[in-house]
Coordinates of C-alpha atoms (C1' of nucleotides) in Angstrom, one line a residue:
Chain A
M174 CA 73.1 55.3 184.8
G175 CA 73.5 56.1 182.0
R176 CA 72.1 55.4 178.2
R177 CA 72.9 52.2 177.1
P178 CA 74.6 52.2 173.6
C179 CA 73.0 51.0 171.2
C180 CA 74.6 47.7 170.5
A181 CA 77.5 46.3 171.4
K182 CA 80.7 46.6 169.3
V183 CA 82.0 43.7 170.4
G184 CA 81.3 40.4 168.2
M185 CA 79.2 43.3 165.2
N186 CA 79.7 42.8 161.8
R187 CA 81.5 46.3 160.4
G188 CA 81.8 48.1 156.6
A189 CA 80.5 46.9 154.2
W190 CA 77.1 44.8 154.3
T191 CA 77.1 41.3 152.4
T192 CA 75.0 40.5 149.6
Q193 CA 73.4 37.5 152.9
E194 CA 73.2 40.3 155.3
D195 CA 71.7 42.5 152.6
R196 CA 69.2 39.9 151.9
I197 CA 68.3 38.8 156.0
L198 CA 67.9 42.3 156.4
T199 CA 65.6 42.5 153.6
E200 CA 63.4 39.3 154.3
Y201 CA 63.1 39.9 158.0
I202 CA 61.6 43.5 156.5
H203 CA 59.1 42.3 154.5
V204 CA 58.0 40.1 156.7
H205 CA 58.1 42.6 159.8
G206 CA 57.8 45.0 158.7
E207 CA 60.3 49.0 159.6
G208 CA 61.3 49.4 162.9
G209 CA 62.3 48.2 166.5
W210 CA 66.1 48.6 165.1
R211 CA 66.8 47.6 168.2
N212 CA 65.6 44.4 168.8
L213 CA 66.1 43.5 164.2
P214 CA 69.5 42.4 164.3
T215 CA 69.6 39.6 167.7
Q216 CA 65.3 39.1 165.9
A217 CA 66.5 38.2 162.1
G218 CA 69.8 37.1 163.5
L219 CA 72.9 39.1 162.2
K220 CA 75.1 40.4 163.5
R221 CA 75.1 44.1 162.9
C222 CA 74.1 47.3 165.1
G223 CA 70.4 48.3 165.0
K224 CA 71.0 51.6 163.8
S225 CA 73.7 50.1 160.8
C226 CA 70.4 48.5 159.9
R227 CA 68.2 50.8 159.7
L228 CA 70.4 52.7 157.6
R229 CA 70.9 50.2 155.1
W230 CA 67.3 49.6 154.5
L231 CA 65.9 53.7 154.5
N232 CA 69.9 54.7 152.3
Y233 CA 70.1 51.3 149.6
L234 CA 67.2 48.6 150.2
R235 CA 64.7 50.6 150.2
P236 CA 62.3 49.7 147.2
D237 CA 61.6 53.3 146.4
I238 CA 64.7 54.2 146.5
K239 CA 65.7 56.0 142.8
R240 CA 68.8 55.1 141.2
G241 CA 71.8 56.2 139.5
N242 CA 73.4 60.1 139.1
I243 CA 71.2 63.3 139.9
T244 CA 69.6 64.3 137.0
P245 CA 70.1 68.1 135.8
E246 CA 66.8 69.6 136.9
E247 CA 67.4 67.6 141.1
E248 CA 70.2 69.6 140.5
V249 CA 69.1 73.0 140.5
L250 CA 66.4 71.7 142.7
I251 CA 68.7 70.7 145.8
I252 CA 70.7 73.9 145.2
E253 CA 67.9 75.8 145.7
L254 CA 66.5 73.8 148.8
Q255 CA 69.9 73.8 150.7
E256 CA 70.2 78.0 149.9
E257 CA 66.1 77.4 151.1
L258 CA 66.5 74.9 154.6
G259 CA 70.0 74.5 154.7
N260 CA 72.1 71.3 155.6
R261 CA 68.7 70.1 156.7
W262 CA 69.4 66.5 154.4
S263 CA 66.6 64.6 154.9
Q264 CA 64.1 68.0 154.0
I265 CA 65.0 67.9 151.2
A266 CA 66.0 64.8 150.4
G267 CA 61.6 64.6 151.1
R268 CA 61.2 66.6 148.1
L269 CA 62.7 64.8 145.2
P270 CA 61.5 61.6 145.5
G271 CA 63.3 58.8 145.2
R272 CA 66.6 60.3 147.1
T273 CA 68.3 59.5 150.2
D274 CA 69.4 62.1 153.0
N275 CA 72.3 60.5 152.9
E276 CA 72.9 60.9 148.6
I277 CA 71.8 63.7 148.5
K278 CA 74.1 65.5 151.0
N279 CA 77.3 63.6 149.5
Y280 CA 75.8 65.0 146.3
W281 CA 75.8 67.4 147.6
N282 CA 79.4 67.6 149.5
T283 CA 81.7 66.5 146.5
H284 CA 79.6 68.3 144.1
L285 CA 77.5 71.0 144.4
S286 CA 79.0 72.7 147.1
K287 CA 82.3 73.6 145.0
K288 CA 80.5 74.5 142.4
V289 CA 78.0 77.0 144.4
R290 CA 81.3 78.1 146.5
S291 CA 83.1 78.9 142.6
H292 CA 79.8 80.2 141.2
P293 CA 78.1 81.9 143.7
D294 CA 75.6 83.3 140.9
V295 CA 74.7 79.7 140.7
N296 CA 71.6 80.0 142.5
S297 CA 70.5 83.5 141.8
N298 CA 70.8 82.4 137.9
K299 CA 68.8 79.1 138.3
K300 CA 65.2 81.2 138.0
S301 CA 66.4 83.2 134.2
T302 CA 68.3 80.1 133.2
P303 CA 67.3 76.8 134.3
A304 CA 69.1 73.5 133.9
S305 CA 67.6 72.6 130.3
P306 CA 68.0 68.7 128.9
Q307 CA 69.8 70.4 125.7
S308 CA 72.2 72.6 128.2
P309 CA 73.1 70.1 131.2
P310 CA 75.9 70.8 133.0
T311 CA 79.3 69.3 132.2
P312 CA 81.3 67.2 134.8
K313 CA 84.7 68.3 135.2
N314 CA 85.7 64.4 134.4
E315 CA 83.4 63.1 132.2
S316 CA 84.6 59.4 132.5
R317 CA 84.2 60.0 136.1
V318 CA 80.3 60.2 135.3
V319 CA 80.7 56.4 134.4
R320 CA 82.9 54.9 136.4
A321 CA 81.2 51.8 138.0
K322 CA 81.2 52.2 142.2
V323 CA 83.9 50.9 144.5
S324 CA 83.8 47.2 144.8
R325 CA 83.0 47.7 148.1
S326 CA 79.5 48.2 147.0
T327 CA 78.4 44.6 147.8
K328 CA 74.6 46.1 147.7
V329 CA 71.6 43.5 147.5
F330 CA 72.5 42.0 145.1
F331 CA 72.8 37.9 145.0
D332 CA 75.1 37.3 142.7
D333 CA 76.8 33.9 144.1
P334 CA 74.4 31.3 142.9
Q335 CA 75.1 29.6 146.0
L336 CA 73.4 33.1 148.5
D337 CA 70.5 31.8 146.8
K338 CA 69.9 28.9 148.6
V339 CA 71.1 30.4 152.3
E340 CA 67.5 30.7 153.9
P341 CA 67.3 33.8 155.8
T342 CA 67.4 33.7 160.2
I343 CA 64.3 34.8 160.6
I344 CA 63.5 33.7 164.2
N345 CA 60.0 34.9 165.6
E346 CA 57.8 33.1 163.5
V347 CA 54.2 36.0 162.3
P348 CA 50.8 34.5 161.9
E349 CA 49.9 32.6 159.2
E350 CA 47.9 34.9 157.4
N351 CA 50.0 38.1 158.2
K352 CA 53.0 36.2 155.9
A353 CA 54.0 37.7 152.2
P354 CA 53.5 35.6 149.3
E355 CA 56.7 33.6 148.9
P356 CA 58.2 35.6 146.0
Q357 CA 57.9 33.2 142.3
L358 CA 60.8 31.7 141.1
P359 CA 61.3 31.7 138.0
S360 CA 60.3 28.4 135.1
D361 CA 63.4 27.3 133.6
D362 CA 61.0 28.7 130.6
F363 CA 60.9 31.9 131.5
M364 CA 65.1 31.9 132.2
E365 CA 65.6 30.8 128.3
E366 CA 63.4 34.1 127.1
I367 CA 65.1 35.7 129.6
C368 CA 67.8 34.3 128.4
D369 CA 67.8 35.5 124.1
L370 CA 65.6 38.8 125.4
S371 CA 69.3 39.3 127.7
D372 CA 71.5 38.8 124.4
F373 CA 69.3 40.8 122.2
L374 CA 69.8 44.0 125.0
N375 CA 72.9 43.3 124.9
S376 CA 73.5 42.9 120.8
D377 CA 71.4 45.5 119.8
F378 CA 70.1 48.0 121.8
P379 CA 69.1 51.2 120.0
D380 CA 72.1 54.4 120.4
L381 CA 71.2 55.3 123.1
S382 CA 72.3 59.7 123.8
E383 CA 69.3 58.8 123.4
F384 CA 68.1 58.3 126.6
Q385 CA 70.2 61.3 127.7
Y386 CA 68.2 64.1 130.0
N387 CA 64.9 62.2 129.7
T388 CA 64.8 63.3 126.0
I389 CA 63.0 60.5 125.4
Q390 CA 59.4 60.2 127.3
V391 CA 56.6 57.1 126.4
D392 CA 55.6 58.0 129.6
D393 CA 54.5 60.4 132.4
S394 CA 56.1 57.1 135.4
A395 CA 54.4 59.4 137.7
N396 CA 51.1 58.2 136.6
Y397 CA 51.1 54.5 137.9
S398 CA 50.1 53.8 134.7
N399 CA 50.9 50.3 132.8
E400 CA 52.7 51.5 130.7
I401 CA 56.9 51.2 130.7
S402 CA 58.8 54.6 130.7
P403 CA 62.3 56.0 131.5
S404 CA 62.7 56.8 134.7
T405 CA 65.4 59.3 135.2
S406 CA 68.2 59.1 133.6
S407 CA 71.8 59.4 134.0
N408 CA 74.4 59.2 130.8
D409 CA 76.2 55.8 132.4
Q410 CA 72.4 54.5 133.1
V411 CA 69.5 53.7 131.9
G412 CA 66.4 52.9 133.8
F413 CA 62.9 52.0 133.5
D414 CA 59.6 51.5 135.7
H415 CA 57.2 49.3 135.3
R416 CA 54.3 51.5 138.0
E417 CA 51.8 48.4 137.6
N418 CA 53.5 46.2 140.5
F419 CA 56.3 49.0 141.0
H420 CA 59.2 47.0 139.1
Q421 CA 62.1 49.4 137.8
Q422 CA 64.8 47.3 136.0
Y423 CA 68.0 49.0 135.2
W424 CA 71.2 48.4 132.8
T425 CA 74.2 50.3 132.0
T426 CA 76.1 51.4 129.7
D427 CA 79.4 51.6 129.3
Y428 CA 82.0 53.9 127.1
N429 CA 80.8 52.2 123.8
N430 CA 77.2 52.8 124.0
E431 CA 77.3 49.0 124.8
I432 CA 74.3 48.2 127.2
S433 CA 74.2 45.1 129.3
P434 CA 73.1 44.7 132.8
A435 CA 74.9 46.3 135.0
T436 CA 76.0 44.4 138.6
S437 CA 76.7 46.6 140.9
S438 CA 74.8 50.1 142.6
N439 CA 75.3 52.8 140.0
N440 CA 75.2 50.3 137.6
Q441 CA 72.3 48.0 138.4
V442 CA 69.8 45.2 137.6
G443 CA 67.6 45.4 140.3
F444 CA 64.0 44.6 140.6
H445 CA 61.4 46.0 143.0
H446 CA 58.5 44.5 143.9
Q447 CA 56.3 46.5 146.3
G448 CA 52.9 45.2 146.7
K449 CA 49.9 45.8 147.8
N450 CA 50.1 45.0 151.6
L451 CA 53.9 44.0 151.8
Q452 CA 56.5 45.1 150.6
Q453 CA 59.7 42.1 148.2
Q454 CA 62.2 43.6 146.3
Q455 CA 63.8 41.1 144.4
Y456 CA 66.8 41.4 142.6
W457 CA 69.4 39.2 140.6
T458 CA 72.5 39.9 138.5
T459 CA 74.6 38.6 136.7
D460 CA 78.1 38.5 135.7
S461 CA 79.8 38.0 131.9
T462 CA 78.9 34.1 131.7
E463 CA 75.9 33.8 134.1
S464 CA 72.4 33.9 132.5
N465 CA 70.2 36.8 133.5
C466 CA 66.8 36.9 135.3
F467 CA 64.8 39.6 135.1
Q468 CA 61.0 39.8 134.2
L469 CA 59.3 38.2 131.5
D470 CA 56.6 41.1 131.1
D471 CA 58.8 44.2 131.3
L472 CA 61.8 43.0 128.9
Q473 CA 58.9 42.3 126.7
S474 CA 57.5 45.9 126.8
L475 CA 61.0 47.2 127.3
A476 CA 61.7 45.3 123.1
T477 CA 58.2 46.8 122.3
F478 CA 59.4 50.2 123.4
L479 CA 63.4 49.9 121.9
D480 CA 60.7 48.7 119.2
S481 CA 59.0 51.0 118.7
E482 CA 61.6 53.4 119.1
E483 CA 64.0 52.1 116.8
D484 CA 60.7 52.8 113.6
Chain B
dA198 C1' 104.9 49.3 136.6
dA199 C1' 103.7 51.8 141.2
dC200 C1' 103.5 56.1 143.8
dG201 C1' 100.2 60.1 145.1
dC202 C1' 96.4 62.5 144.3
dT203 C1' 91.9 63.2 144.9
dA204 C1' 86.8 62.2 143.7
dC205 C1' 83.0 58.8 144.7
dC206 C1' 79.2 57.6 148.9
dA207 C1' 78.6 53.3 151.7
dA208 C1' 79.2 53.7 156.3
dC209 C1' 79.4 55.0 160.9
dC210 C1' 78.7 58.1 165.0
dG211 C1' 77.6 60.5 168.9
dC212 C1' 73.9 64.3 169.4
dC213 C1' 69.3 65.6 170.5
dG214 C1' 64.4 65.5 169.7
dT215 C1' 59.9 62.3 171.2
dC216 C1' 57.7 59.1 173.1
dT217 C1' 56.6 55.9 176.7
dG218 C1' 56.1 54.0 181.2
Chain C
dA93 C1' 58.7 65.4 185.9
dC94 C1' 61.9 61.7 185.0
dA95 C1' 64.9 57.7 182.9
dG96 C1' 65.1 55.3 179.8
dA97 C1' 64.7 53.6 174.5
dC98 C1' 63.8 55.1 170.3
dG99 C1' 65.2 56.2 166.0
dG100 C1' 66.3 60.5 163.1
dC101 C1' 69.7 63.7 161.7
dG102 C1' 73.9 66.0 160.2
dG103 C1' 79.3 65.2 160.4
dT104 C1' 82.9 62.9 159.4
dT105 C1' 85.6 58.9 158.3
dG106 C1' 88.0 55.6 155.5
dG107 C1' 88.3 52.0 151.5
dT108 C1' 88.3 51.9 146.6
dA109 C1' 89.0 53.1 141.9
dG110 C1' 90.3 56.3 138.3
dC111 C1' 93.8 59.4 136.8
dG112 C1' 97.8 62.0 136.5
dT113 C1' 103.1 61.8 136.6

DNA sequence: AACGCTACCAACCGCCGTCTG
DNA sequence: ACAGACGGCGGTTGGTAGCGT
């Protein structure tokens, strides 16, 4: 008797994940934790292969995933590690916190393999001339760096207000004491303040060139202090970690250095909340007409930070 | 404007190692 | 020792956006 397939192929959803599927999966894992991938789709009410659920969680939904372009420092590290370890992407990913093996593999295949092929000495030169913030590698086509991801990347963002009303299907009840606390929804007052702050962010943001290549470092984001600090920055993304509760927030910029809450993937607005006994993930998104939802404390910290930078 | 090509990357596929009964 | 379940890994595919002609 052969091994049974990991899932029935018939009647399964394939392709890009919808926001609702993401939400169901995320909520399920918040409650039940990771693992048990084979049974997860049935129990969560997802028409997905267990493997697909696992991959989606590990490569996209996990709260500790770092977003944004690979930094020059990371790039050098990837090249070094690839030379040392070969195509063991999971091991390489293990040395790059927040990066997934899939992301590194893709990055290697689309960027670095060509670069290394065309410049075989890129690696041997690395020790004498490490990549520095002042001399980042120049992309072949600069405009591509700012490109939004393809639209099928519906990601985890709940940009359809109706979706917020959809309760995830969780068949297996868990004991009350094991349940994660309900996420707090923003109040109306909170939303008002957020909208004001959002206006501020959209209208009065300082020169974003400052954020290039980690030139601003107000705090070491790894020390889990309460300060807000830029995460690894990139050409098209500004991210801030608020480590007390492990919040991550991202804004994106367009060609004119206008900042706005990002709406998908590379350009994104995301909040990750990792508590002590649970992993919560809350995302809100926005479009040009909807008001924005943010964590007020974090945005206030951001505003303070921006004010101080302007001074 | 239309078409073709390229870049990108999320998702899929199949193999393999480990665990468990 | 064995078979099956399960999860992890690396290679590949396919859909989309952007660019050039």
